[in-house]
PDB file of C-alpha atoms and ligand atoms in Angstrom:
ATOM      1  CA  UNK A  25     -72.765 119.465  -8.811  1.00 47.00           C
ATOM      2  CA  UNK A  26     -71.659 116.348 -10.710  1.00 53.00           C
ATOM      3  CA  UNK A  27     -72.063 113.098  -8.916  1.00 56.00           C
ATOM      4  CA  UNK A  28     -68.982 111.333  -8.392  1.00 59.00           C
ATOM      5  CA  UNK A  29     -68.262 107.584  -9.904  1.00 60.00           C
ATOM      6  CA  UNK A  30     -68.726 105.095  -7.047  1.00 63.00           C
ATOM      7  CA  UNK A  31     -65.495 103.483  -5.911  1.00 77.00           C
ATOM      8  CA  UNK A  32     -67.143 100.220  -7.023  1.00 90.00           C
ATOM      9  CA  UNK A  33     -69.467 100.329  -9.393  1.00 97.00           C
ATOM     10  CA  UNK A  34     -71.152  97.380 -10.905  1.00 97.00           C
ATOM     11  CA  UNK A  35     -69.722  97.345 -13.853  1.00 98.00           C
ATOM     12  CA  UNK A  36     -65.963  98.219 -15.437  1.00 98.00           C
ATOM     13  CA  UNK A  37     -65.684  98.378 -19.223  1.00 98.00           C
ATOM     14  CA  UNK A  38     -61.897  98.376 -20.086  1.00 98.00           C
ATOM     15  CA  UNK A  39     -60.819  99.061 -23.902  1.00 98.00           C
ATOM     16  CA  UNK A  40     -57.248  98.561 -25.350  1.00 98.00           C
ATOM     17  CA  UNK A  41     -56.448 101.694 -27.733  1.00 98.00           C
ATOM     18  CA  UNK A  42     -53.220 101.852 -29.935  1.00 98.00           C
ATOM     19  CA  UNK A  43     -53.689 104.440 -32.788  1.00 98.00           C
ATOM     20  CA  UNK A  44     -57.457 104.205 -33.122  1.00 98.00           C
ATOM     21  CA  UNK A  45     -58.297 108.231 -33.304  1.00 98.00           C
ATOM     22  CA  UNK A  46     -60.567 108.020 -35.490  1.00 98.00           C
ATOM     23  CA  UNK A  47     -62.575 105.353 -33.654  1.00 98.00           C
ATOM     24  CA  UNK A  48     -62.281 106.663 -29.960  1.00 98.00           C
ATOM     25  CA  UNK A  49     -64.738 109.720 -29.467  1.00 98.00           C
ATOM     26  CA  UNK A  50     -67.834 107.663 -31.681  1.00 98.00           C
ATOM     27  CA  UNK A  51     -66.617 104.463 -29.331  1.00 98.00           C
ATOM     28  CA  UNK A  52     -67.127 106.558 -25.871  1.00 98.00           C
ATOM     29  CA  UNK A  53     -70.372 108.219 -27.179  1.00 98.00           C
ATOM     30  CA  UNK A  54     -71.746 104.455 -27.999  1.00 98.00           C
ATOM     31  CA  UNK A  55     -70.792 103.349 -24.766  1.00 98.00           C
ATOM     32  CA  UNK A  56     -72.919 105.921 -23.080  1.00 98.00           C
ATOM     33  CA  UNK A  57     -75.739 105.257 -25.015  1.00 98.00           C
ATOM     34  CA  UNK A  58     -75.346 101.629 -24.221  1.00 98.00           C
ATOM     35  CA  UNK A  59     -74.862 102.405 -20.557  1.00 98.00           C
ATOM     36  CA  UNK A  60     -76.940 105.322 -19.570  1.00 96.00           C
ATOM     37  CA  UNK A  61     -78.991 104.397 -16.642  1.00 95.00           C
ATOM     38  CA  UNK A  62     -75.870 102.139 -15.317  1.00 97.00           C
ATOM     39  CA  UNK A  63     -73.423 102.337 -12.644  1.00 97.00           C
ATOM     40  CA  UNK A  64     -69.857 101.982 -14.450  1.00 98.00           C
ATOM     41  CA  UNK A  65     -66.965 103.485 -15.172  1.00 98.00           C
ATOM     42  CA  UNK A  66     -64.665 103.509 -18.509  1.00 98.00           C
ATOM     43  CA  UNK A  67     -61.211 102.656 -18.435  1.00 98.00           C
ATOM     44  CA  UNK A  68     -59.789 103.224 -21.431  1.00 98.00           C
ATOM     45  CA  UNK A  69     -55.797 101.906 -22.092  1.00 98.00           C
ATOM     46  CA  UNK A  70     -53.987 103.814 -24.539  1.00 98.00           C
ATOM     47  CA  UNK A  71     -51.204 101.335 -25.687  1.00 98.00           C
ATOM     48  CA  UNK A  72     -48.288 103.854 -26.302  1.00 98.00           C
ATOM     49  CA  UNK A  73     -50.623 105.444 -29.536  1.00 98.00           C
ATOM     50  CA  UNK A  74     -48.478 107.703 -32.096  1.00 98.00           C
ATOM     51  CA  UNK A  75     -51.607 109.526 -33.275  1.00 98.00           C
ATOM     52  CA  UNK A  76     -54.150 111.832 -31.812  1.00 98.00           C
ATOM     53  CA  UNK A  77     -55.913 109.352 -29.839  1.00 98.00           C
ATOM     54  CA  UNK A  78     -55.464 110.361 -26.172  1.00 98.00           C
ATOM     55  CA  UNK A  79     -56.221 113.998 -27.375  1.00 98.00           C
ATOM     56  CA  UNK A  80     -59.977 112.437 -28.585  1.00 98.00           C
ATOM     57  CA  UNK A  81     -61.005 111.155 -25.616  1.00 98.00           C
ATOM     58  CA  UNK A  82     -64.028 112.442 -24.535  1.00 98.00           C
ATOM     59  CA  UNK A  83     -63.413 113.363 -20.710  1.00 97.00           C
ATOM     60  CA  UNK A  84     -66.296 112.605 -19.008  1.00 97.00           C
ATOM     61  CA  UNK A  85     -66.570 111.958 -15.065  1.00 96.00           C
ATOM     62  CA  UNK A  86     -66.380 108.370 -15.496  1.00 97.00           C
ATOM     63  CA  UNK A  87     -63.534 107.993 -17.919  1.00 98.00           C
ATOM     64  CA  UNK A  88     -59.932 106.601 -16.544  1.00 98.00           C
ATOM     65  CA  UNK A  89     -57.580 107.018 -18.926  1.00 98.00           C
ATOM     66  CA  UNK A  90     -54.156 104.862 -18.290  1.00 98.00           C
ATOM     67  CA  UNK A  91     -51.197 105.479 -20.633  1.00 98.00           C
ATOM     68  CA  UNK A  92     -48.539 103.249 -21.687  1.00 98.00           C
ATOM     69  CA  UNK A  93     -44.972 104.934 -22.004  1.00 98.00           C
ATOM     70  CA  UNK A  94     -44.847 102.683 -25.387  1.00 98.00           C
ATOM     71  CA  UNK A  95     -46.686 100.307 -27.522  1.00 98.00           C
ATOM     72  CA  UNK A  96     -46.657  96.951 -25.767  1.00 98.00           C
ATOM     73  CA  UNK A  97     -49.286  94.963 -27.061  1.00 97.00           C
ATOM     74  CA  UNK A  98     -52.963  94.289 -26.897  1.00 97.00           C
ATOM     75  CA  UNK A  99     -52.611  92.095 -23.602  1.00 98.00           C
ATOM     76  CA  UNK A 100     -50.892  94.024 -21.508  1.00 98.00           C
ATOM     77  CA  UNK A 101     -53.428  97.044 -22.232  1.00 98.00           C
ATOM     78  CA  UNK A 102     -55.860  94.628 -21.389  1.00 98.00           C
ATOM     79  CA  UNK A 103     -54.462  93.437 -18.297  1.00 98.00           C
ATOM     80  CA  UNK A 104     -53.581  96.970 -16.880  1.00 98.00           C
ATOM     81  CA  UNK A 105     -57.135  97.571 -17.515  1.00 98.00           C
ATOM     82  CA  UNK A 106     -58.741  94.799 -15.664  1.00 98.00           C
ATOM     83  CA  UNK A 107     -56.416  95.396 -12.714  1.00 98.00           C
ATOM     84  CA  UNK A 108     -57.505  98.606 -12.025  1.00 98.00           C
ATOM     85  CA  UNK A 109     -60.694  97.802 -11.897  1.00 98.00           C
ATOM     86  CA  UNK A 110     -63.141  98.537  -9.658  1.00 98.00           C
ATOM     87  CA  UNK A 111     -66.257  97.065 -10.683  1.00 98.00           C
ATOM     88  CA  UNK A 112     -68.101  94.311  -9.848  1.00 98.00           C
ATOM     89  CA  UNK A 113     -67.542  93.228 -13.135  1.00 98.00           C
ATOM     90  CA  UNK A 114     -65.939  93.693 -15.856  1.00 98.00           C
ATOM     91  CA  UNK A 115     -66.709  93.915 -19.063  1.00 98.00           C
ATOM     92  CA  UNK A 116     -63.937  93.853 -22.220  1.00 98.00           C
ATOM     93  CA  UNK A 117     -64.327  95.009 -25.609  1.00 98.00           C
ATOM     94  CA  UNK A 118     -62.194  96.348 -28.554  1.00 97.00           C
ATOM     95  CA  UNK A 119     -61.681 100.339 -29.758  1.00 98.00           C
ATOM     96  CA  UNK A 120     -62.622  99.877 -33.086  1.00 97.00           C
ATOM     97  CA  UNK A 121     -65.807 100.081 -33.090  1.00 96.00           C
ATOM     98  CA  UNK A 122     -66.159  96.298 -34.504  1.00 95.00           C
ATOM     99  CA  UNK A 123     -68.165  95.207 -31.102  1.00 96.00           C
ATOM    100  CA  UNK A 124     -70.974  96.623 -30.431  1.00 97.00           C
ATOM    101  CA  UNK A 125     -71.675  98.242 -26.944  1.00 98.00           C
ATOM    102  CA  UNK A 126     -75.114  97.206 -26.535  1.00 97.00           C
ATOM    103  CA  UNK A 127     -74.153  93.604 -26.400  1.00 98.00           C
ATOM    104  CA  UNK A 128     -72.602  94.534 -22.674  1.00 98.00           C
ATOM    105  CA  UNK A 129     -76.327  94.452 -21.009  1.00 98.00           C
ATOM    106  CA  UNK A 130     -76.641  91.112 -22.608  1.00 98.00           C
ATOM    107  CA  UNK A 131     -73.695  89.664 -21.467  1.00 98.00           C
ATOM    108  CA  UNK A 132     -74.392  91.016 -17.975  1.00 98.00           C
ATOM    109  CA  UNK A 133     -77.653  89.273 -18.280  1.00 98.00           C
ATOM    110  CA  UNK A 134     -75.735  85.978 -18.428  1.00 98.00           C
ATOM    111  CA  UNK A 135     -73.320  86.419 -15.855  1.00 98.00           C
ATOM    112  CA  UNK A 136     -76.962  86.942 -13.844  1.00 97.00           C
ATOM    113  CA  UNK A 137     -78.018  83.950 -15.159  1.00 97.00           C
ATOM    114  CA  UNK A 138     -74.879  82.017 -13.400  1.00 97.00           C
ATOM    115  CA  UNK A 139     -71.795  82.575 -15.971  1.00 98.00           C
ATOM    116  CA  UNK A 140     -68.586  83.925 -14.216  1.00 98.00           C
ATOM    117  CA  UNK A 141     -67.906  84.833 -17.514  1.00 98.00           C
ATOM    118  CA  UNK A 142     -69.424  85.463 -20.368  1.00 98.00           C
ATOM    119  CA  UNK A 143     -67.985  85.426 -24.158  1.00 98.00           C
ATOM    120  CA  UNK A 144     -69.318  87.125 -27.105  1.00 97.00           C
ATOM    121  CA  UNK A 145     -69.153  84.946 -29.921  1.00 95.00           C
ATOM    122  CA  UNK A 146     -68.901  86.789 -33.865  1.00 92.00           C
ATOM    123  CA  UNK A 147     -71.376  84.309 -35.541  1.00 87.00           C
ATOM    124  CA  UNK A 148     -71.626  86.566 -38.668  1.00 86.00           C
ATOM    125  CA  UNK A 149     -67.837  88.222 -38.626  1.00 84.00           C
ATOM    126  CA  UNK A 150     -67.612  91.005 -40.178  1.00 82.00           C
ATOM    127  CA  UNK A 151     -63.556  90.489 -41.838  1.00 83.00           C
ATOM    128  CA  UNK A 152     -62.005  89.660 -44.603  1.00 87.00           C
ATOM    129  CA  UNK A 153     -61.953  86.223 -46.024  1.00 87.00           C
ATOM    130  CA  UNK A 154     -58.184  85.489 -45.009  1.00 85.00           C
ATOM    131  CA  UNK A 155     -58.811  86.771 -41.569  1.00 84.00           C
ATOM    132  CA  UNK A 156     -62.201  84.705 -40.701  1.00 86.00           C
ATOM    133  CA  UNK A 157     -60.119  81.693 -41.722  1.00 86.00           C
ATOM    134  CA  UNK A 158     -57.065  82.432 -39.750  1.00 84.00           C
ATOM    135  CA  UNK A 159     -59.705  83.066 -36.476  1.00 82.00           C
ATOM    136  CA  UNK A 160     -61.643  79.555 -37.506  1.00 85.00           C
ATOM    137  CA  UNK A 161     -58.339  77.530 -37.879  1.00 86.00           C
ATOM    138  CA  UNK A 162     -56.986  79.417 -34.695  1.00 82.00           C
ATOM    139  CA  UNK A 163     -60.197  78.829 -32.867  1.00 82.00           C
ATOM    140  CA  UNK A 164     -60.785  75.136 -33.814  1.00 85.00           C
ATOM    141  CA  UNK A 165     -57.073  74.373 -32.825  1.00 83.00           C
ATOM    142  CA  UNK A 166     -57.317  76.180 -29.196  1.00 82.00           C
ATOM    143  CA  UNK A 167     -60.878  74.892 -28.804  1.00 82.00           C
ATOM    144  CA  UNK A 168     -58.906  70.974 -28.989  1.00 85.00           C
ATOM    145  CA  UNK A 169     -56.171  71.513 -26.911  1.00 82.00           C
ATOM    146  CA  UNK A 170     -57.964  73.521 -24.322  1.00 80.00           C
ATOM    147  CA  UNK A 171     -61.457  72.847 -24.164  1.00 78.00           C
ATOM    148  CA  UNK A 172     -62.173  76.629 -22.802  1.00 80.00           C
ATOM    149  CA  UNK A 173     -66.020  75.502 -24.198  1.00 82.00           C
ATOM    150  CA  UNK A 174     -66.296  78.516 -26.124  1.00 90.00           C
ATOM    151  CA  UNK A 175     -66.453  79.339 -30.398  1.00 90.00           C
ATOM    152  CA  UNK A 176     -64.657  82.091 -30.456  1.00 90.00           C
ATOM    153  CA  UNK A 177     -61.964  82.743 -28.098  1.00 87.00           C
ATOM    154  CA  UNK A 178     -60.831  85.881 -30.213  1.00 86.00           C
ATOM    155  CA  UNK A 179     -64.127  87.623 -29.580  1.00 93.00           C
ATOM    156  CA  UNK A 180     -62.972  90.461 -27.080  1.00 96.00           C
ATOM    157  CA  UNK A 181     -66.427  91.220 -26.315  1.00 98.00           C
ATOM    158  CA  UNK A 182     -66.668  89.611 -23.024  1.00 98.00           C
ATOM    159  CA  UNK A 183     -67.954  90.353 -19.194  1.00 98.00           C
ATOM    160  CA  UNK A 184     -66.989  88.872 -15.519  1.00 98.00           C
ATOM    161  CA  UNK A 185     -67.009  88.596 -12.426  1.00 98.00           C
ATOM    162  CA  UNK A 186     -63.732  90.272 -10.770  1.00 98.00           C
ATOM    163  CA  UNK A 187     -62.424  87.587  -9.119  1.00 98.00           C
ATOM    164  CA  UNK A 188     -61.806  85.819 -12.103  1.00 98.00           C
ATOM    165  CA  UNK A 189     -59.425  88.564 -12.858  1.00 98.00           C
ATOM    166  CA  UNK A 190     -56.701  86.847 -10.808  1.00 97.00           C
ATOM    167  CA  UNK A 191     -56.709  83.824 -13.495  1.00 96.00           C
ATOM    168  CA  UNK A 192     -55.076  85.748 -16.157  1.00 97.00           C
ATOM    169  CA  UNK A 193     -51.380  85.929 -16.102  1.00 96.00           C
ATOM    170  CA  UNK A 194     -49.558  88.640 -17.513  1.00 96.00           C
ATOM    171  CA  UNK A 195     -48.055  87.117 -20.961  1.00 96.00           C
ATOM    172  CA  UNK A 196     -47.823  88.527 -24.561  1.00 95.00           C
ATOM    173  CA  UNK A 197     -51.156  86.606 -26.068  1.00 95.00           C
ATOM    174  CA  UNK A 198     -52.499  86.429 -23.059  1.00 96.00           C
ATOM    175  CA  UNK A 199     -56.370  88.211 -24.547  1.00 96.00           C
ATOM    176  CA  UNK A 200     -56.742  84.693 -26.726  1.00 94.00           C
ATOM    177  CA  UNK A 201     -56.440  82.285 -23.679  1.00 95.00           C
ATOM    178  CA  UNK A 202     -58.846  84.530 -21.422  1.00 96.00           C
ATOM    179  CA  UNK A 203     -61.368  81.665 -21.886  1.00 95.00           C
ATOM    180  CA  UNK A 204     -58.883  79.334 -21.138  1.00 94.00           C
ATOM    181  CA  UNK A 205     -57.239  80.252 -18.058  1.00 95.00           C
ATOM    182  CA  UNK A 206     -60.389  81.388 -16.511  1.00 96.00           C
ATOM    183  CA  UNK A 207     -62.208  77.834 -17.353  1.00 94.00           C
ATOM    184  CA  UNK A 208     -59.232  75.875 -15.741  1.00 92.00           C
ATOM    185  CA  UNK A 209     -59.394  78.133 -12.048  1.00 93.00           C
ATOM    186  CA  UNK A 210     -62.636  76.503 -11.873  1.00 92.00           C
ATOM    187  CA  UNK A 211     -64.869  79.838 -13.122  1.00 96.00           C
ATOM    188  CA  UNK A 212     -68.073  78.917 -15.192  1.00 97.00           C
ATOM    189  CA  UNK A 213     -68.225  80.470 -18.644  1.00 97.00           C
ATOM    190  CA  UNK A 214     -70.718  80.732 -21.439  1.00 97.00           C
ATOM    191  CA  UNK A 215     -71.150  82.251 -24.457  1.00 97.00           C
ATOM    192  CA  UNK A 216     -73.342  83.835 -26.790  1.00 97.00           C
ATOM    193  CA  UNK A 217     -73.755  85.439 -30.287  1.00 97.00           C
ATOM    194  CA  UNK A 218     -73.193  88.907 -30.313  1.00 97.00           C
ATOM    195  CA  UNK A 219     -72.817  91.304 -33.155  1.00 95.00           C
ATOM    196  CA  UNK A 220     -70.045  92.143 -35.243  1.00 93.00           C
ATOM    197  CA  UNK A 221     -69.181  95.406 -37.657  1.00 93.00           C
ATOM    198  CA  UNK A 222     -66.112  95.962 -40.455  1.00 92.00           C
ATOM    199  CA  UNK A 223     -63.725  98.158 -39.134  1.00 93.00           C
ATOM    200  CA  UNK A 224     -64.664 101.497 -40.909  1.00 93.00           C
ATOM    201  CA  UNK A 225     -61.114 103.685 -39.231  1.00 95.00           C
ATOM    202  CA  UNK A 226     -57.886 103.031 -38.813  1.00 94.00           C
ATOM    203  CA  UNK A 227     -56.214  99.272 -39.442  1.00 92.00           C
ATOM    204  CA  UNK A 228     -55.779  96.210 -37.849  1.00 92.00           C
ATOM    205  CA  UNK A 229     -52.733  95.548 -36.216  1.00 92.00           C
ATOM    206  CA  UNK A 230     -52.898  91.955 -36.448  1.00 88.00           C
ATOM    207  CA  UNK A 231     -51.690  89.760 -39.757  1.00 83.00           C
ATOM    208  CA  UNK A 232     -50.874  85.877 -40.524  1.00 80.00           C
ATOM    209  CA  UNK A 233     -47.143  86.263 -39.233  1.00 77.00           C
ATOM    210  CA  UNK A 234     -47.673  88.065 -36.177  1.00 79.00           C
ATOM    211  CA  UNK A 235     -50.975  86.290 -34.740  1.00 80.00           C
ATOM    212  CA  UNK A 236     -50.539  82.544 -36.339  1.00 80.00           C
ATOM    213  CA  UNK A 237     -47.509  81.523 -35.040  1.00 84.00           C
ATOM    214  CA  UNK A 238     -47.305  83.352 -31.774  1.00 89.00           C
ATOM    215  CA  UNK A 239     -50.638  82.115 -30.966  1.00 88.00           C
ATOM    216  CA  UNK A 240     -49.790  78.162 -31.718  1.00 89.00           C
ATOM    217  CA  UNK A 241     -46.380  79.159 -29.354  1.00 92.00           C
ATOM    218  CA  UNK A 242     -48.500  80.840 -26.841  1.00 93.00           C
ATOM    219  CA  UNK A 243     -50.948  77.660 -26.864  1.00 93.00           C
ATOM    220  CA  UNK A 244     -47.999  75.280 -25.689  1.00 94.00           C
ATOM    221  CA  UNK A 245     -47.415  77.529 -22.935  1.00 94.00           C
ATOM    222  CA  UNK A 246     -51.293  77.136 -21.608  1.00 94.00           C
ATOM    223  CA  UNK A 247     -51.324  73.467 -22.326  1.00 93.00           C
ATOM    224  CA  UNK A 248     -48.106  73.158 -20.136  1.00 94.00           C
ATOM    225  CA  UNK A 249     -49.254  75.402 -17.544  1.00 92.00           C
ATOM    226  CA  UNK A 250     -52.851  73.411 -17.272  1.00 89.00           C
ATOM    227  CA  UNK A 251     -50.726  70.209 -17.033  1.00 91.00           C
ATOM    228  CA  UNK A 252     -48.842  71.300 -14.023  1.00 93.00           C
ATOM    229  CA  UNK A 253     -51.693  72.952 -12.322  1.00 89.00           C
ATOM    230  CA  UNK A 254     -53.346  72.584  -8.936  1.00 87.00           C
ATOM    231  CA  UNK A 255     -56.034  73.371  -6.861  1.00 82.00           C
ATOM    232  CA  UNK A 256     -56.731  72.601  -3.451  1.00 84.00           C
ATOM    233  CA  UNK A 257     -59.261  73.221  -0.953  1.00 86.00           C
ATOM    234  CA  UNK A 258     -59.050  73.722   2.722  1.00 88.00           C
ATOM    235  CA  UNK A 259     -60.861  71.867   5.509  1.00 86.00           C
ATOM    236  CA  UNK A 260     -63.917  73.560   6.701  1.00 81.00           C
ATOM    237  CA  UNK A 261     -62.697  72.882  10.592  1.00 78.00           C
ATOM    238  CA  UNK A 262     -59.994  75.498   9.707  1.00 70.00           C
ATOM    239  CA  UNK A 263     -59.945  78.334  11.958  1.00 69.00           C
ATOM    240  CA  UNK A 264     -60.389  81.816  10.705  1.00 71.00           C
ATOM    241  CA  UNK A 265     -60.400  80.570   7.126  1.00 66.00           C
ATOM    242  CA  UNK A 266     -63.525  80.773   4.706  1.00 61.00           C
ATOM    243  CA  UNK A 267     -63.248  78.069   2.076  1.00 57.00           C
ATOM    244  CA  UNK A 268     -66.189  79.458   0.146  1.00 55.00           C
ATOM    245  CA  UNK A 269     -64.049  82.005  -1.143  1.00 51.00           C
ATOM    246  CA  UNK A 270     -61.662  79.507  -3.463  1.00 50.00           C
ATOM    247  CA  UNK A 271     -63.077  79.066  -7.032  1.00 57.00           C
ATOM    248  CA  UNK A 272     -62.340  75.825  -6.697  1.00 49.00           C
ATOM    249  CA  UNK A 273     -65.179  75.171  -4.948  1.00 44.00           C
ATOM    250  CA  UNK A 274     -66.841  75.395  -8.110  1.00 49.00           C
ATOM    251  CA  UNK A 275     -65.077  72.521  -9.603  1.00 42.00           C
ATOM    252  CA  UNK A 276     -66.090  70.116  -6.719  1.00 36.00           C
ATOM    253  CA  UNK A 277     -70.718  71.540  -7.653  1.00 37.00           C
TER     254      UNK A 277
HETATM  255  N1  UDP B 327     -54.530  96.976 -29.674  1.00 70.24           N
HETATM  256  C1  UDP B 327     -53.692  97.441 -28.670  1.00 70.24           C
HETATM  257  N2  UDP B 327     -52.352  97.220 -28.785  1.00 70.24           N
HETATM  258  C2  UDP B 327     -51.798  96.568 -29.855  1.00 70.24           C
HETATM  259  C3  UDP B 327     -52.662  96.054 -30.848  1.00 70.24           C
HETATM  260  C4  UDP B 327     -54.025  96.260 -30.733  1.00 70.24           C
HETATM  261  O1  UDP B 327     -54.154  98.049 -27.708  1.00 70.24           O
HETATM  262  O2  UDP B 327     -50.564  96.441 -29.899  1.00 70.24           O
HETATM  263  C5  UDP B 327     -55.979  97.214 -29.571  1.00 70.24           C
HETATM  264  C6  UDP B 327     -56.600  97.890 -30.783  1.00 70.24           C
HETATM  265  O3  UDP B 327     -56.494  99.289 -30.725  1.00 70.24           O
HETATM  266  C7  UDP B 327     -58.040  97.392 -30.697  1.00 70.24           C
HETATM  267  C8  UDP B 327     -57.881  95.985 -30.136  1.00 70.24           C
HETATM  268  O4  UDP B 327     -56.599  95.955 -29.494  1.00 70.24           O
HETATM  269  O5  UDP B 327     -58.787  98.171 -29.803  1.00 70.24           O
HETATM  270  C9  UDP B 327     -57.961  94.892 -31.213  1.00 70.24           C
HETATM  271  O6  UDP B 327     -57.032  95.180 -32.245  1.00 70.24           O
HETATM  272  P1  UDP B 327     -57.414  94.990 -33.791  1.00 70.24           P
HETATM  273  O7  UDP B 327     -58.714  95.623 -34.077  1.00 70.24           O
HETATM  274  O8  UDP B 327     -56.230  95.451 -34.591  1.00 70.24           O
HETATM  275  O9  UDP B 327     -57.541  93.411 -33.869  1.00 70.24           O
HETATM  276  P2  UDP B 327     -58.411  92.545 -34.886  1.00 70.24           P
HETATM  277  O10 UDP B 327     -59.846  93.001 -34.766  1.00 70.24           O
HETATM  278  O11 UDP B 327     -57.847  92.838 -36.237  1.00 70.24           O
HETATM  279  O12 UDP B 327     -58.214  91.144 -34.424  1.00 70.24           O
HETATM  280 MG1   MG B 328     -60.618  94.842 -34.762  1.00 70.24          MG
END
């Protein structure tokens, strides 16, 4: 008899999917070889795909499947993903095969170490020319205005904790600016190196127009929303309350 996936296992790998069939069955059989010996599940969000990528799924025991009615972007795949989780954390990474599975453990290991989260960061990117400068312009610019403390924001290789989940609002953009918004609740993140691959199927579904200039729009919208945000804490003489449970506890260490 198979044994069932725990209700909460320890960790939750969630992966945005739109048309990437020719990625998903090698993507699920890497993450099992990454994984074996772990307690997780996969939740894998297909993003309203037109191809035969839902029908490639490998359907193992601990594969969720969600399934968007229609394409609405890499963020909200993302955040449907990391709100159904059940894990005690949560680890993000791309469908196309460009991150590398086996970095998970290692970003694990940091969030052991003390991270809340932890960022993968491409130090030998594996892109075109154009595209590694758009991501070092993008990155620099972000890095100013934000000071989210990490290289490379657009690195969706990534693990933490779950209650840092309830830092990321549900916006279009919203995957460059998990740093971000996680850093300013009070979480602790770090980074590291991690690998990075060309994309060998399928295409990118990102370009100068549609990632530039959304992204710079998007960044005025988390500069504004740091401005006006607060954080408070409660006195310990209140009854029936736990203090110890606000992240902003962190911010007062
Ligand atoms: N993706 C998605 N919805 C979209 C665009 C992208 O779910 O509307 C997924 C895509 O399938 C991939 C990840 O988001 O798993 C990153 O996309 P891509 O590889 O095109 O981004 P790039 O590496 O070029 O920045
Ligand atoms: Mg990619």
């Amino acid at each position: 008899m198979a044994v069932p996936v725990p209700s909460s296992p320890r960790l939750s790998v969630v992966v945005p999917l739109y048309n990437e069939e020719d990625n998903v069955a090698l993507l699920v059989g890497e993450i099992e070889a990454a994984l074996t010996g772990w307690d997780f599940e996969l939740i894998l969000v297909d993003d309203g795909s037109s191809d035969a990528t839902v029908a490639r799924i490998p359907r193992h025991r601990w594969v969720r499947v969600l399934e968007f009615t229609r394409n609405t972007g890499q963020s909200a795949a993302m955040h449907a993903g990391i709100m159904a989780a059940r894990g005690e954390l949560i680890g993000l990474l791309d469908g196309d095969l460009q991150n590398d599975p086996a970095d998970l453990t290692r970003l694990v290991a940091m969030i052991d170490q003390g991270a809340d989260l932890a960022c993968g960061w491409r130090a030998q990117r594996q892109d075109t020319w154009s595209k590694r400068w758009q991501s070092r312009i993008a990155n620099a610019v972000r890095q100013h205005f934000t000071r989210d403390g990490v290289h490379d924001t657009g690195c969706s290789l990534k693990v933490m904790r779950r209650p840092c989940r309830e830092a990321l609002l549900p916006f279009n953009g919203m995957h460059r600016f998990i740093p971000a918004l996680i850093a300013a609740a009070g979480y602790r993140v770090m980074e590291m190196p991690v690998h990075h691959r060309p994309r060998l199927h399928g295409q990118s579904k990102y370009n100068l127009a549609n990632r530039a200039f959304r992204a710079t729009y998007d960044l005025v919208g988390v500069m504004w929303l740091r401005s006006r945000q607060f954080s408070y804490s409660l006195k310990s003489s209140s009854p029936n309350e736990t203090p110890s449970a606000l992240p902003e506890q962190r911010l007062g260490e």
